[in-house]
mmCIF file of C-alpha atoms in Angstrom:
data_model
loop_
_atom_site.group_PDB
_atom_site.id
_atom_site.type_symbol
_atom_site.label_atom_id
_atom_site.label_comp_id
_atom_site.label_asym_id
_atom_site.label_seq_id
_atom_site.Cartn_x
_atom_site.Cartn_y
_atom_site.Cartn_z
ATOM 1 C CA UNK A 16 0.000 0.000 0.000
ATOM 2 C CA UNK A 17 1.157 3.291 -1.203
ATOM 3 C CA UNK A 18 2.309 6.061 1.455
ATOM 4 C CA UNK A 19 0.221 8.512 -0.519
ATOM 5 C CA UNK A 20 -2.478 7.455 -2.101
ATOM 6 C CA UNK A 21 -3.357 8.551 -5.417
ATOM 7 C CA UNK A 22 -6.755 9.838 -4.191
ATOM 8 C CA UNK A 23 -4.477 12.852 -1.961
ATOM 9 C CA UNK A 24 -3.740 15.836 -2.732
ATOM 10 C CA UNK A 25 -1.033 17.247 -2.058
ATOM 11 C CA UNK A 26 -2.124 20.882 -0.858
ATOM 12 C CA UNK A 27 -4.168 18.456 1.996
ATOM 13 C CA UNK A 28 -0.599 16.960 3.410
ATOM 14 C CA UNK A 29 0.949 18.275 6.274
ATOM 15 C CA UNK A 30 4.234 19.094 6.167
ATOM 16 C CA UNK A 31 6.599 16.429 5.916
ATOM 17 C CA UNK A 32 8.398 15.802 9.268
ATOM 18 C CA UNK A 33 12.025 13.960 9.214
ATOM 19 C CA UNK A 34 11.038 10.789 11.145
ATOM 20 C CA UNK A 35 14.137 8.620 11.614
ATOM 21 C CA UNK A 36 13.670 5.275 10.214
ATOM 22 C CA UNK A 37 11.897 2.568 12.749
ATOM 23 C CA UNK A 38 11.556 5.304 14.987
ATOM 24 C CA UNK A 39 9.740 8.622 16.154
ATOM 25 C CA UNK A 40 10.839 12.357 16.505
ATOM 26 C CA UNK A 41 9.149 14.741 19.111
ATOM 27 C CA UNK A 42 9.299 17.351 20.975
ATOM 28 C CA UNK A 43 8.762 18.043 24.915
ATOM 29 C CA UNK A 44 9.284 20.843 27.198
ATOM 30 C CA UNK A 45 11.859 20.603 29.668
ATOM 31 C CA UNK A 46 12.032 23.394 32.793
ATOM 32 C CA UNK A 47 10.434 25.764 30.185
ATOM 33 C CA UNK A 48 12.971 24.819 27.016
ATOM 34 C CA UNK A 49 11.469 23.552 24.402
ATOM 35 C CA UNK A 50 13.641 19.549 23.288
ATOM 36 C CA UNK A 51 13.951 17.666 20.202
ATOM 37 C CA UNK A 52 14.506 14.333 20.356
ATOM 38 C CA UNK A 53 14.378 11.033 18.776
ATOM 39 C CA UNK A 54 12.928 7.852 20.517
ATOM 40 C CA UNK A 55 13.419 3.822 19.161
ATOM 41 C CA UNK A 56 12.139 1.257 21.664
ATOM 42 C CA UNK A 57 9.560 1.707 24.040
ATOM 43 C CA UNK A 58 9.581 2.048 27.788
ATOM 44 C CA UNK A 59 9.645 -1.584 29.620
ATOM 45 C CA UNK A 60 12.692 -2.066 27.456
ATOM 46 C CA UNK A 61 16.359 -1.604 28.657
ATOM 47 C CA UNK A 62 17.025 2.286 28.497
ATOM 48 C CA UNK A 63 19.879 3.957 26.719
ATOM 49 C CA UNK A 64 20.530 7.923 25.970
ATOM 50 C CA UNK A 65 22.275 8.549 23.216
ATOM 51 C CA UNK A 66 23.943 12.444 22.872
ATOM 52 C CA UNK A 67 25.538 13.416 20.074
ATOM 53 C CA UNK A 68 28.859 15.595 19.081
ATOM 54 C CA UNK A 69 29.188 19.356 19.433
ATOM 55 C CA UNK A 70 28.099 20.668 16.333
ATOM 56 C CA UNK A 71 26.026 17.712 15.374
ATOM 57 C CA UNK A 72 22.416 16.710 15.770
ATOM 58 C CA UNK A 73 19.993 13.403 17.574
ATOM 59 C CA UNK A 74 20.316 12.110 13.549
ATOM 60 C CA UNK A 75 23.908 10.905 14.088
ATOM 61 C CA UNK A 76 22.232 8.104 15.888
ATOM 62 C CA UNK A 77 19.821 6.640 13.597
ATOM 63 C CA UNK A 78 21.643 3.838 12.557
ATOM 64 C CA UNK A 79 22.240 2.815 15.995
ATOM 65 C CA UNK A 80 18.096 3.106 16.957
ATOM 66 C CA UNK A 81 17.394 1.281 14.128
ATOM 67 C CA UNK A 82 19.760 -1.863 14.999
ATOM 68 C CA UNK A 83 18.690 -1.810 18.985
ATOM 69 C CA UNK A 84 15.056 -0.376 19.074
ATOM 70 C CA UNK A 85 13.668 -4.319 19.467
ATOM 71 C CA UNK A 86 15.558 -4.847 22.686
ATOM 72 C CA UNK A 87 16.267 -1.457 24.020
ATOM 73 C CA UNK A 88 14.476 1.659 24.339
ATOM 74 C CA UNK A 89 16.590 4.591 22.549
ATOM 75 C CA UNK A 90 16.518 8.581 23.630
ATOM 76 C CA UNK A 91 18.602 10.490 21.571
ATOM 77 C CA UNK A 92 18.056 14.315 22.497
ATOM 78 C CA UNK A 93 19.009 17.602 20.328
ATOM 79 C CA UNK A 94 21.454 19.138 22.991
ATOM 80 C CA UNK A 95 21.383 22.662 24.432
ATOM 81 C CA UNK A 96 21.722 25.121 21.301
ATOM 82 C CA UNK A 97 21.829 22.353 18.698
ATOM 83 C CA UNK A 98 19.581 21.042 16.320
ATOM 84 C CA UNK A 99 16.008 22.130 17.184
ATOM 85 C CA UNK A 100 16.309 22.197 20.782
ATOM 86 C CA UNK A 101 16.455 25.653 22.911
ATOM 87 C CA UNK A 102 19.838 26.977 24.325
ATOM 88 C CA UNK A 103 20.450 26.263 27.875
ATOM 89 C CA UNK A 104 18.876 28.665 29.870
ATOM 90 C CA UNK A 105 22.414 29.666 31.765
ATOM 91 C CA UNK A 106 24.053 32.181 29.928
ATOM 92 C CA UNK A 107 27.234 30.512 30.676
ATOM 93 C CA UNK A 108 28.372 27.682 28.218
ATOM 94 C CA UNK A 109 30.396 24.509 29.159
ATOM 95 C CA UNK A 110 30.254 20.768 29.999
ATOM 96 C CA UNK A 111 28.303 21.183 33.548
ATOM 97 C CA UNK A 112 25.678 23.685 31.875
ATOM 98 C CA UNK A 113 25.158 20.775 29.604
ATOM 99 C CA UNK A 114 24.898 18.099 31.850
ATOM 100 C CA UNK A 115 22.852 19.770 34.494
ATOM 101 C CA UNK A 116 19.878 19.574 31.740
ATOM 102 C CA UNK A 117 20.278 15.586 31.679
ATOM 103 C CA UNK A 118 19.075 14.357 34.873
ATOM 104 C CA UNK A 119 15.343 16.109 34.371
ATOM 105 C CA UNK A 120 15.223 14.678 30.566
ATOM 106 C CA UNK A 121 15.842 11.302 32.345
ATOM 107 C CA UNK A 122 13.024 11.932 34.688
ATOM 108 C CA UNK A 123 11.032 12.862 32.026
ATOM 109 C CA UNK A 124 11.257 9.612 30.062
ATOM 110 C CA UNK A 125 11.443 6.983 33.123
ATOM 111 C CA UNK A 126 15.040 6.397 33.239
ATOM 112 C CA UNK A 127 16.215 6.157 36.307
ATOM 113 C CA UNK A 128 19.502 4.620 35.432
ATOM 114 C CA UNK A 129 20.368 4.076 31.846
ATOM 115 C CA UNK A 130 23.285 3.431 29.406
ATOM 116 C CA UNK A 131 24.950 6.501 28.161
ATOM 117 C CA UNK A 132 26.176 6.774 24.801
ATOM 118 C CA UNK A 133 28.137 10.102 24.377
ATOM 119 C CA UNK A 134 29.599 10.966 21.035
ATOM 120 C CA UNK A 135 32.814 13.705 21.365
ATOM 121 C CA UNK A 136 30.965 16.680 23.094
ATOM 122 C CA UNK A 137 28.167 14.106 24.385
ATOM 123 C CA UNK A 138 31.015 11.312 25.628
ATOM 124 C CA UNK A 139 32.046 14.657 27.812
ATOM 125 C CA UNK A 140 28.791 15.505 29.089
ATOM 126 C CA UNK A 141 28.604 12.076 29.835
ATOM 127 C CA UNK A 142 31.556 11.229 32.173
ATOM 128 C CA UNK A 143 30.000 14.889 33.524
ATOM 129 C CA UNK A 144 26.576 13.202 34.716
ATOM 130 C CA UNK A 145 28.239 10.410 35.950
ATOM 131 C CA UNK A 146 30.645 12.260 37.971
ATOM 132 C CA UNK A 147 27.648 14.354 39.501
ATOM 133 C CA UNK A 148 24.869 11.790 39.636
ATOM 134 C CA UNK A 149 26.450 8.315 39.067
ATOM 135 C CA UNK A 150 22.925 6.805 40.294
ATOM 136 C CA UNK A 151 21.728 7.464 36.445
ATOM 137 C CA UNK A 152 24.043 5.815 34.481
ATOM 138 C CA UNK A 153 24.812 2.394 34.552
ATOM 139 C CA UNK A 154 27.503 2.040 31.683
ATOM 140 C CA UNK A 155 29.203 4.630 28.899
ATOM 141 C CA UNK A 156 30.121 4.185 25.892
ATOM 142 C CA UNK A 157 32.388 7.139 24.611
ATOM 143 C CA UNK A 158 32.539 7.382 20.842
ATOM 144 C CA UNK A 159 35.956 9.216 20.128
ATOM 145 C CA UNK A 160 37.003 11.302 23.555
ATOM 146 C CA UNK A 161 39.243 11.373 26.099
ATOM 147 C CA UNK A 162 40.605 13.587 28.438
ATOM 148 C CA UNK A 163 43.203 14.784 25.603
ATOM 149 C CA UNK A 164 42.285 15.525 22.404
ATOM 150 C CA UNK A 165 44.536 16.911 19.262
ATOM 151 C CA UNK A 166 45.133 19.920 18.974
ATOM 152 C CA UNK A 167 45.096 20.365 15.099
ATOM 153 C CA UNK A 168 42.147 17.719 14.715
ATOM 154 C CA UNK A 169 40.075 20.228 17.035
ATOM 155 C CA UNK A 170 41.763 23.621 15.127
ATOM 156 C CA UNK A 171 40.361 21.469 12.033
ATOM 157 C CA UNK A 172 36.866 21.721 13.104
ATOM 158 C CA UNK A 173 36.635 24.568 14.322
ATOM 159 C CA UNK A 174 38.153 26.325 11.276
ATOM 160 C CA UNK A 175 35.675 24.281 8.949
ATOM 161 C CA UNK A 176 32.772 25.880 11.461
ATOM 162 C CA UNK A 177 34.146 28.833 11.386
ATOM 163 C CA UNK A 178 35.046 29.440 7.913
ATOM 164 C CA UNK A 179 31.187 29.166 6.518
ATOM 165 C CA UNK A 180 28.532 31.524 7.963
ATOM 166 C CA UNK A 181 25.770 30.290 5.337
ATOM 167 C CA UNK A 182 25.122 28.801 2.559
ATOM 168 C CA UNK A 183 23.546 29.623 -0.823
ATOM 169 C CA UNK A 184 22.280 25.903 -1.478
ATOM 170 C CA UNK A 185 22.215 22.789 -0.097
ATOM 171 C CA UNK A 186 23.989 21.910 -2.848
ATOM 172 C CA UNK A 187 26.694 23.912 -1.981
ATOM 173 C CA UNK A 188 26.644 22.825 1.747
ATOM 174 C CA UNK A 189 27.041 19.291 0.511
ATOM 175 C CA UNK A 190 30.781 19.933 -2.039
ATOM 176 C CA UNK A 191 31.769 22.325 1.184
ATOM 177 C CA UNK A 192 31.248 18.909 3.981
ATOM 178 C CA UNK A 193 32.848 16.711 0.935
ATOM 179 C CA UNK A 194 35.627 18.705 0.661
ATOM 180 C CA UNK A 195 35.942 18.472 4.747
ATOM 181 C CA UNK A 196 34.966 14.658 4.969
ATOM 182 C CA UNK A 197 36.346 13.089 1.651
ATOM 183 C CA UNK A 198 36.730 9.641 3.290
ATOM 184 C CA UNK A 199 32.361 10.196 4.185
ATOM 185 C CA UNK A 200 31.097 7.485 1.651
ATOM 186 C CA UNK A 201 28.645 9.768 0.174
ATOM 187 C CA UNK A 202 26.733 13.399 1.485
ATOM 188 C CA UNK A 203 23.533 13.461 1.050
ATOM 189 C CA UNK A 204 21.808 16.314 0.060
ATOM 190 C CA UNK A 205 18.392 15.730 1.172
ATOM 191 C CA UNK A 206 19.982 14.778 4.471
ATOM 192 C CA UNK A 207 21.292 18.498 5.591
ATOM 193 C CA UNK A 208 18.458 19.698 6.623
ATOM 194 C CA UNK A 209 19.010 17.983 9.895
ATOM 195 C CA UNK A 210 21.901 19.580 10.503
ATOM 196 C CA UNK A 211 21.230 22.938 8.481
ATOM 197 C CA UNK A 212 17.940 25.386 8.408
ATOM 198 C CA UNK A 213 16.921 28.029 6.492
ATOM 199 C CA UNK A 214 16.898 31.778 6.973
ATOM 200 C CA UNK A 215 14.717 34.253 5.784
ATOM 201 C CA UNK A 216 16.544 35.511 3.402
ATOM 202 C CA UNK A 217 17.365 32.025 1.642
ATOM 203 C CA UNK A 218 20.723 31.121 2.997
ATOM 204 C CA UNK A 219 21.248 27.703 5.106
ATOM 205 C CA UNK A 220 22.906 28.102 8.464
ATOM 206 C CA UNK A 221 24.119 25.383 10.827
ATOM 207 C CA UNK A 222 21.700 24.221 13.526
ATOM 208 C CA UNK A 223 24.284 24.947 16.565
ATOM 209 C CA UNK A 224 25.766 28.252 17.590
ATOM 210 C CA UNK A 225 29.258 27.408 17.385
ATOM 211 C CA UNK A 226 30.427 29.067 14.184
ATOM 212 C CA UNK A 227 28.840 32.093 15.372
ATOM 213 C CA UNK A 228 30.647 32.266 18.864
ATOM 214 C CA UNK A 229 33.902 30.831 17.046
ATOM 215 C CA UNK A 230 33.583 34.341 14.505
ATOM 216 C CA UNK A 231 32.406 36.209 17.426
ATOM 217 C CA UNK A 232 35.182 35.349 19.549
ATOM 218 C CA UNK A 233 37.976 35.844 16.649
ATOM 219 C CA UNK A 234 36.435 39.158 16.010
ATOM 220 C CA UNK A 235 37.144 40.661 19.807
ATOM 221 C CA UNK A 236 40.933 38.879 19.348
ATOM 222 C CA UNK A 237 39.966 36.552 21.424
ATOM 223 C CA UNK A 238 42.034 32.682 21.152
ATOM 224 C CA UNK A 239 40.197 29.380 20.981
ATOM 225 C CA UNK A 240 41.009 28.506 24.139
ATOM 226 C CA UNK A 241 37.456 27.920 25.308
ATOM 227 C CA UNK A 242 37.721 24.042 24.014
ATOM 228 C CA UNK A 243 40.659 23.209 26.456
ATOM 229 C CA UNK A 244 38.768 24.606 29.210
ATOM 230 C CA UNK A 245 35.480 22.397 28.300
ATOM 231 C CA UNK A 246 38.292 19.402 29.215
ATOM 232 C CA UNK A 247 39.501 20.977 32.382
ATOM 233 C CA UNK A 248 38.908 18.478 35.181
ATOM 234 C CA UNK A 249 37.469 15.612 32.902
ATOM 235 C CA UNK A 250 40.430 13.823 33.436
ATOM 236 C CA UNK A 251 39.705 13.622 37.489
ATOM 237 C CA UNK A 252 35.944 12.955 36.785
ATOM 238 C CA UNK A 253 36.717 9.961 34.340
ATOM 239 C CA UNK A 254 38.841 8.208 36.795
ATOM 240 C CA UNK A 255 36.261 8.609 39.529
ATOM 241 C CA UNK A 256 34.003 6.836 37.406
ATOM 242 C CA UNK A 257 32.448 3.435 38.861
ATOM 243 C CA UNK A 258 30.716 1.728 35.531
ATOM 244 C CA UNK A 259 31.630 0.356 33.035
ATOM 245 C CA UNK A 260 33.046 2.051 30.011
ATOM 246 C CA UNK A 261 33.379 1.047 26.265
ATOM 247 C CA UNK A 262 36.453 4.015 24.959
ATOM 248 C CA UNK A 263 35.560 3.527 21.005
ATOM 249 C CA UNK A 264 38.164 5.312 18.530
ATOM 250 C CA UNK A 265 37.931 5.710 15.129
ATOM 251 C CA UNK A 266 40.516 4.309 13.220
ATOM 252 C CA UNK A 267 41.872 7.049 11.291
ATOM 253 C CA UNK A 268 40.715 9.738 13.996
ATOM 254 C CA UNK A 269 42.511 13.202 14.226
ATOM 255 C CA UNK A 270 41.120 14.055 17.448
ATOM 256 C CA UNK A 271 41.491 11.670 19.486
ATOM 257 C CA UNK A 272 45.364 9.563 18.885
ATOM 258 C CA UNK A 273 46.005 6.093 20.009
ATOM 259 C CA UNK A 274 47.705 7.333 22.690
ATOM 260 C CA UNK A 275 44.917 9.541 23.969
ATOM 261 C CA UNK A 276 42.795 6.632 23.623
ATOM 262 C CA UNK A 277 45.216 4.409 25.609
ATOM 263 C CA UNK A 278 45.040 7.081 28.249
ATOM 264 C CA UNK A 279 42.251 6.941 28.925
ATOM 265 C CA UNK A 280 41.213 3.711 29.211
ATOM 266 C CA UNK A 281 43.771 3.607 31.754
ATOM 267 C CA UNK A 282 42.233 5.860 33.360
ATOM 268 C CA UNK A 283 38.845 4.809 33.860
ATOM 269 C CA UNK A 284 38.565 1.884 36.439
ATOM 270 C CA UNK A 285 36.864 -0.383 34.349
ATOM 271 C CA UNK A 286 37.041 0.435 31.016
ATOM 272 C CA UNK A 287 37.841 -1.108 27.920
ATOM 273 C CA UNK A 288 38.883 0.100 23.965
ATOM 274 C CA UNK A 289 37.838 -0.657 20.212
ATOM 275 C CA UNK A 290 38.466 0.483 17.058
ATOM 276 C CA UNK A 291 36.112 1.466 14.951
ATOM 277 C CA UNK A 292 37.492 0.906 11.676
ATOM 278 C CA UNK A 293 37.606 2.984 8.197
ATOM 279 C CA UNK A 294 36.250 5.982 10.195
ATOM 280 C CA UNK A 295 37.596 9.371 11.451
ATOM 281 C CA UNK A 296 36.349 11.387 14.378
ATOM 282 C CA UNK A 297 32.577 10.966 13.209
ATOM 283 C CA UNK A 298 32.766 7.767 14.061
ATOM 284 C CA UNK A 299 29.224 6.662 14.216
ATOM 285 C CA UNK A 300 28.706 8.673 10.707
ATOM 286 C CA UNK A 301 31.591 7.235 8.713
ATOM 287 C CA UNK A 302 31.083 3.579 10.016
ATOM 288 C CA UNK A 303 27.528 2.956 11.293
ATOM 289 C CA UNK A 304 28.249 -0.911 10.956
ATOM 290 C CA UNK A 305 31.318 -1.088 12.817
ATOM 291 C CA UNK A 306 29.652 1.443 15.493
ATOM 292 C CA UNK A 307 26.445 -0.815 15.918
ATOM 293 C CA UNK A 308 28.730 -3.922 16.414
ATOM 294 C CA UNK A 309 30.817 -2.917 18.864
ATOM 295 C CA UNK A 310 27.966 -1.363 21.043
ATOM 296 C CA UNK A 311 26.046 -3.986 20.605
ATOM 297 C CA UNK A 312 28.405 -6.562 21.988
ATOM 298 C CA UNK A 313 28.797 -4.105 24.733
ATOM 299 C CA UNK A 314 25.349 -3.836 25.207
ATOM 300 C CA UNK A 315 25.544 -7.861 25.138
ATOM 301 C CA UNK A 316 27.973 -8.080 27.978
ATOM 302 C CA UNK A 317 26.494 -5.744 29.923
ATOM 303 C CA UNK A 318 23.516 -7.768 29.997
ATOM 304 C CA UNK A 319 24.878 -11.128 30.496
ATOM 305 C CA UNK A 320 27.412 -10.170 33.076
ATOM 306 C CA UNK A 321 25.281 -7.189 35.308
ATOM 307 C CA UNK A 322 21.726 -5.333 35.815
ATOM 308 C CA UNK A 323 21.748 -2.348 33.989
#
């Protein structure tokens, strides 16, 4: 049976919403801000919240809902000033203004004690809410973070951010993240509107505010220092931590080295590391696969060896 029926026109249609696939997309307020998220699973099942990279979006985890969502009930949550979530309502930014705005989205959706799986920015915020409320997380899995990242993997990022204020197509969005990601199997063009929206006067801007603040900043002669301090601390928090931990790196990552990754590992009391192979810093993006594998037999060992 067709989708759209022959007999519909298309004038009656609401607009078309970007539902991930085998899932749902919703909003909810939160302590007055308004949160997007996406949702695989249902409650009953085991929990796991799933937050994303700086600069990225709840999409990065699609792949990852889809695989789980018959034994596990996914939350995967725009964070504070990305994608179409509200900014934090602190004025300040950094790792605890993040995390404090994670234990009343757990509330919200039942879980009181879940598996965290934090991508870059979201692996920080969530060794954070561990550190502060250990009682809600049972296990993390960091995708691509540590305690020490690379300096010109970051200054990579942050220049590609910075460098691109809008643009004039999606088209051109997509040769501009080619350019940046030319080991990315393929950009999709109909795909950037989850990570880009459009202004009133035409031009597509990134769903986040860090381009904006990295301009701003460079403008008052400021440095980029801002990143390092995010970090400050982390290193203290992850070896306080009392779960388990899966450290995933990607293969060919310029953020986060080997040795960074061997660090910490080291560090964390009971952790322990995987590749995940042909993929950069994006892990979950540039191998979805590899990423659903390895979390998966985490997932698996976590269940067979402990209550989560």
């Amino acid at each position: 049976m067709s989708a759209e029926p022959d007999n519909w026109d298309p004038d009656d249609l609401a607009p078309r919403h970007d539902v991930p696939r085998a899932g749902r997309s919703g909003f909810v307020l939160i302590e007055g801000r308004q949160v997007h998220y996406l949702e695989w699973g249902h409650r009953g099942l085991p929990p796991v919240l799933c937050l994303h990279g700086g600069r990225q979006t709840a999409y990065m985890f699609e792949g990852l809902g889809e695989a789980l969502a018959a034994a596990h009930h996914l939350v995967a949550p725009d964070l504070p000033s990305h994608g179409d979530s509200d900014p934090a309502l602190s004025e300040e930014w950094g790792r605890h203004v993040i995390a404090a705005t994670i234990p009343p989205l757990c509330a919200t959706f039942g879980f009181d004690r879940a598996v965290f799986v934090g991508a870059s920015l979201g692996g920080i915020t969530s060794i954070t809410v561990a550190a502060s409320h250990p009682e809600l997380v049972a296990a993390i899995v960091l995708i691509d973070v540590g305690h020490r990242l690379e300096e010109d993997g970051v200054r990579k990022i942050m220049d590609f951010m910075g460098a691109h204020e809008s643009f004039a197509s999606l088209d051109e969005a997509a040769a501009e993240i080619a350019k940046y990601l030319p080991h990315r199997r393929e950009v999709r063009r109909e795909s950037l509107t989850r990570n880009l929206r459009r202004r009133k006067d035409g031009r597509w801007v990134w769903k986040h505010s860090f381009g904006r603040r990295y301009r701003e900043q460079a403008a008052r002669g400021g440095d980029d220092g801002d990143w390092r301090a995010v970090l400050a601390g982390l290193d203290r928090d992850a070896a306080g931590l009392a779960c388990p931990v899966l450290v995933l790196r990607g293969s060919a990552s310029d953020v986060l080295s080997n040795a960074g990754a061997e660090e910490v590992a080291a560090l964390i009391p009971d952790a322990r590391l995987a590749t995940v192979s042909n993929a950069g810093h994006l892990a979950a993006g540039d191998n979805p696969e590899s990423t659903v594998s390895l979390v998966r037999a985490f997932l698996d060992e976590l269940r067979n060896g402990q209550s989560v």
